[in-house]
């Protein structure tokens, strides 16, 4: 079945540090990937849509300069949280479609727990 | 505005006690309703996709149904390993491949 791998699973770092999270589709090509943020006991909130070979599309209220997305290949998208602060601490999850976005479900990675001290 | 509401927020069952989870939605042109299971500290795991009213899907103790306004996830004779948060999401025709998630139902099954 479709597998989406996310790395690292957990990051603890000091305030002001930039953190990069990788999302890989392991056995299929993904022209589109999605990045979500989830706070404790809350549902997933879409941050941005990552498009291979073009700029990401950000949801309203998400700072483009704070959350940099790069989708340089059909199997890899990265999210960089720049100059992270304690309020950026959260659970970040990526997803990808196997097949067309209108024909198949999104498959999710296991998430990255980001803790900023 | 496209919206998804799940109920109840939390559900506690005894092992073997069947029940249903509800997902009510309003969307401008449904292009799929999805059920996911999420365990603590993990990403959501895909369960079902439903596309049209009247459609039903089954997997082990789970059965998902769909009407024009809501979906139900029926759990028959649940086991403790069914304990998880169950998420419902919809995809609309005018939103590309994006999903809109409900708040989830946290299910706890006690032995």
Short mmCIF file of C-alpha atoms in Angstrom, two decimals:
data_model
loop_
_atom_site.label_atom_id
_atom_site.label_comp_id
_atom_site.label_asym_id
_atom_site.label_seq_id
_atom_site.Cartn_x
_atom_site.Cartn_y
_atom_site.Cartn_z
CA UNK A 1 0.00 0.00 0.00
CA UNK A 2 0.87 3.66 -0.16
CA UNK A 3 3.45 4.77 2.38
CA UNK A 4 4.38 8.28 3.37
CA UNK A 5 7.47 8.72 5.51
CA UNK A 6 8.15 11.78 7.63
CA UNK A 7 11.43 12.70 9.31
CA UNK A 8 12.35 13.50 12.02
CA UNK A 9 9.62 12.18 14.28
CA UNK A 10 10.57 14.53 17.10
CA UNK A 11 12.61 17.73 17.36
CA UNK A 12 13.52 19.70 20.45
CA UNK A 13 15.45 22.89 19.88
CA UNK A 14 16.11 26.38 21.15
CA UNK A 15 14.13 29.44 20.21
CA UNK A 16 15.46 31.11 17.05
CA UNK A 17 16.55 27.86 15.40
CA UNK A 18 15.30 26.88 11.95
CA UNK A 19 13.96 23.34 11.64
CA UNK A 20 13.51 21.30 8.46
CA UNK A 21 10.97 18.47 8.23
CA UNK A 22 11.02 16.00 5.33
CA UNK A 23 8.07 14.20 3.80
CA UNK A 24 8.67 11.37 1.35
CA UNK A 25 6.35 9.21 -0.68
CA UNK A 26 8.10 5.84 -0.58
CA UNK A 27 6.47 3.79 -3.29
CA UNK A 28 4.70 6.29 -5.49
CA UNK A 29 5.16 9.69 -7.07
CA UNK A 30 3.30 12.63 -5.58
CA UNK A 31 2.89 15.85 -7.56
CA UNK A 32 0.96 17.31 -4.64
CA UNK A 33 1.63 17.00 -0.94
CA UNK A 34 -0.11 18.70 1.96
CA UNK A 35 1.20 20.05 5.25
CA UNK A 36 -0.97 20.12 8.36
CA UNK A 37 -0.61 21.32 11.91
CA UNK A 38 -2.36 19.71 14.85
CA UNK A 39 -2.65 21.05 18.38
CA UNK A 40 -3.43 18.71 21.31
CA UNK A 41 -6.99 17.40 21.30
CA UNK A 42 -7.71 19.29 18.09
CA UNK A 43 -8.16 18.27 14.49
CA UNK A 44 -5.83 18.77 11.56
CA UNK A 45 -5.53 22.25 10.14
CA UNK A 46 -4.23 22.55 6.59
CA UNK A 47 -1.27 24.91 6.36
CA UNK A 48 -0.29 24.65 2.71
CA UNK A 49 -0.42 22.63 -0.46
CA UNK A 50 2.99 21.70 -1.83
CA UNK A 51 3.22 21.46 -5.61
CA UNK A 52 6.13 19.75 -7.35
CA UNK A 53 8.08 22.22 -9.45
CA UNK A 54 6.08 25.28 -8.45
CA UNK A 55 5.31 27.50 -5.48
CA UNK A 56 3.32 26.20 -2.57
CA UNK A 57 -0.20 27.45 -1.93
CA UNK A 58 -0.66 28.68 1.63
CA UNK A 59 -3.90 28.80 3.59
CA UNK A 60 -5.15 32.09 4.92
CA UNK A 61 -3.30 33.17 8.03
CA UNK A 62 -0.22 31.00 7.44
CA UNK A 63 3.00 33.02 7.15
CA UNK A 64 4.84 32.10 3.98
CA UNK A 65 8.15 33.43 5.25
CA UNK A 66 7.82 31.51 8.50
CA UNK A 67 6.91 28.16 6.96
CA UNK A 68 9.02 27.58 3.84
CA UNK A 69 7.96 24.73 1.61
CA UNK A 70 10.04 23.13 -1.11
CA UNK A 71 8.81 20.32 -3.37
CA UNK A 72 11.85 19.68 -5.53
CA UNK A 73 11.04 16.14 -6.63
CA UNK A 74 8.06 13.87 -7.10
CA UNK A 75 8.83 12.02 -3.88
CA UNK A 76 10.03 14.72 -1.50
CA UNK A 77 8.57 17.83 0.06
CA UNK A 78 10.20 19.75 2.90
CA UNK A 79 8.79 22.17 5.44
CA UNK A 80 11.22 24.56 7.11
CA UNK A 81 10.09 26.41 10.19
CA UNK A 82 12.30 29.48 10.20
CA UNK A 83 13.43 31.18 13.41
CA UNK A 84 11.13 28.98 15.44
CA UNK A 85 9.60 30.27 18.67
CA UNK A 86 7.71 28.46 21.44
CA UNK A 87 4.35 29.27 19.81
CA UNK A 88 5.46 27.20 16.79
CA UNK A 89 5.57 24.10 18.97
CA UNK A 90 3.05 21.66 17.55
CA UNK A 91 2.53 18.36 15.73
CA UNK A 92 3.22 18.74 12.00
CA UNK A 93 1.89 16.12 9.60
CA UNK A 94 2.27 15.73 5.84
CA UNK A 95 0.18 13.79 3.37
CA UNK A 96 0.20 12.79 -0.27
CA UNK A 97 -2.09 11.31 -2.87
CA UNK A 98 -1.27 8.09 -4.61
CA UNK A 99 -2.74 8.76 -8.02
CA UNK A 100 -4.78 11.83 -8.93
CA UNK A 101 -5.99 14.18 -6.17
CA UNK A 102 -9.60 13.63 -7.15
CA UNK A 103 -9.41 9.87 -7.43
CA UNK A 104 -7.59 8.76 -4.32
CA UNK A 105 -7.41 9.45 -0.59
CA UNK A 106 -4.59 11.30 1.12
CA UNK A 107 -2.11 9.08 2.95
CA UNK A 108 -0.41 10.57 5.97
CA UNK A 109 3.02 10.42 7.49
CA UNK A 110 3.44 9.72 11.19
CA UNK A 111 4.03 13.35 12.02
CA UNK A 112 6.80 15.43 13.59
CA UNK A 113 6.51 16.63 17.16
CA UNK A 114 8.24 20.03 17.30
CA UNK A 115 9.09 21.48 20.70
CA UNK A 116 10.73 24.90 20.89
CA UNK A 117 12.31 25.79 24.22
CA UNK B 1 -18.78 27.73 3.90
CA UNK B 2 -17.74 24.07 3.79
CA UNK B 3 -17.94 22.54 7.25
CA UNK B 4 -17.65 19.18 9.00
CA UNK B 5 -19.02 18.44 12.49
CA UNK B 6 -18.45 15.19 14.33
CA UNK B 7 -20.33 13.84 17.33
CA UNK B 8 -19.92 12.83 20.01
CA UNK B 9 -16.56 14.36 20.92
CA UNK B 10 -15.78 11.37 23.08
CA UNK B 11 -17.35 7.94 23.38
CA UNK B 12 -16.67 5.28 25.98
CA UNK B 13 -17.83 1.75 25.27
CA UNK B 14 -17.51 -1.62 26.91
CA UNK B 15 -15.96 -4.32 24.80
CA UNK B 16 -18.67 -5.80 22.60
CA UNK B 17 -20.98 -2.78 22.94
CA UNK B 18 -21.84 -1.64 19.40
CA UNK B 19 -22.35 2.05 18.60
CA UNK B 20 -22.14 4.69 15.88
CA UNK B 21 -20.14 7.85 15.27
CA UNK B 22 -21.69 10.73 13.35
CA UNK B 23 -20.20 13.11 10.79
CA UNK B 24 -22.44 15.92 9.54
CA UNK B 25 -21.23 18.00 6.63
CA UNK B 26 -22.10 20.95 4.45
CA UNK B 27 -20.10 21.25 1.28
CA UNK B 28 -20.58 22.85 -2.11
CA UNK B 29 -20.34 19.71 -4.21
CA UNK B 30 -19.05 16.62 -2.41
CA UNK B 31 -16.11 14.94 -4.05
CA UNK B 32 -15.55 12.32 -1.42
CA UNK B 33 -16.02 11.78 2.30
CA UNK B 34 -13.17 10.11 4.12
CA UNK B 35 -12.83 8.31 7.43
CA UNK B 36 -9.48 8.05 9.17
CA UNK B 37 -8.28 6.52 12.40
CA UNK B 38 -5.62 8.34 14.41
CA UNK B 39 -3.68 6.80 17.29
CA UNK B 40 -1.93 9.08 19.81
CA UNK B 41 1.29 10.55 18.43
CA UNK B 42 0.68 9.13 14.95
CA UNK B 43 -0.61 10.39 11.64
CA UNK B 44 -4.13 9.49 10.48
CA UNK B 45 -4.61 6.05 8.95
CA UNK B 46 -6.99 5.82 6.00
CA UNK B 47 -10.11 3.71 6.52
CA UNK B 48 -12.79 4.48 3.92
CA UNK B 49 -13.82 6.74 1.05
CA UNK B 50 -17.49 7.30 0.25
CA UNK B 51 -18.57 9.22 -2.84
CA UNK B 52 -22.34 9.14 -3.13
CA UNK B 53 -25.43 8.91 -0.94
CA UNK B 54 -26.41 5.34 -0.22
CA UNK B 55 -22.88 4.03 -0.49
CA UNK B 56 -21.57 1.71 2.23
CA UNK B 57 -18.10 0.35 2.96
CA UNK B 58 -17.04 -2.30 5.48
CA UNK B 59 -13.78 -3.35 7.05
CA UNK B 60 -13.69 -5.85 9.89
CA UNK B 61 -15.82 -4.37 12.71
CA UNK B 62 -16.29 -1.02 10.96
CA UNK B 63 -18.98 0.02 8.51
CA UNK B 64 -19.29 3.47 6.99
CA UNK B 65 -22.47 4.83 5.42
CA UNK B 66 -23.27 8.07 3.62
CA UNK B 67 -26.35 10.24 3.10
CA UNK B 68 -26.60 13.67 1.50
CA UNK B 69 -26.01 15.37 4.84
CA UNK B 70 -24.09 12.99 7.05
CA UNK B 71 -22.04 9.87 7.40
CA UNK B 72 -22.03 7.24 10.11
CA UNK B 73 -19.22 5.00 11.23
CA UNK B 74 -20.78 1.94 12.84
CA UNK B 75 -18.62 -0.12 15.16
CA UNK B 76 -19.87 -3.64 15.81
CA UNK B 77 -18.71 -5.53 18.89
CA UNK B 78 -15.69 -3.26 19.43
CA UNK B 79 -12.46 -4.45 21.01
CA UNK B 80 -9.99 -2.45 23.11
CA UNK B 81 -7.69 -2.19 20.08
CA UNK B 82 -10.37 -0.13 18.33
CA UNK B 83 -9.67 2.68 20.80
CA UNK B 84 -8.47 5.72 18.82
CA UNK B 85 -9.64 9.07 17.51
CA UNK B 86 -11.77 8.72 14.38
CA UNK B 87 -11.61 11.62 11.95
CA UNK B 88 -14.04 12.47 9.18
CA UNK B 89 -13.03 14.71 6.28
CA UNK B 90 -14.67 15.96 3.08
CA UNK B 91 -13.29 17.02 -0.27
CA UNK B 92 -15.21 19.56 -2.33
CA UNK B 93 -15.28 20.03 -6.09
CA UNK B 94 -14.04 23.60 -5.91
CA UNK B 95 -11.18 23.01 -3.46
CA UNK B 96 -8.75 20.94 -5.47
CA UNK B 97 -7.54 17.95 -3.47
CA UNK B 98 -7.83 19.67 -0.09
CA UNK B 99 -9.57 17.97 2.82
CA UNK B 100 -11.68 19.66 5.47
CA UNK B 101 -11.54 17.74 8.73
CA UNK B 102 -13.99 17.45 11.58
CA UNK B 103 -12.86 17.68 15.19
CA UNK B 104 -12.83 13.91 15.61
CA UNK B 105 -14.44 11.44 18.00
CA UNK B 106 -12.20 9.96 20.66
CA UNK B 107 -13.28 6.36 21.17
CA UNK B 108 -12.31 4.37 24.24
CA UNK B 109 -13.21 0.69 24.48
CA UNK B 110 -12.79 -0.91 27.89
CA UNK B 111 -12.34 -4.66 28.34
#
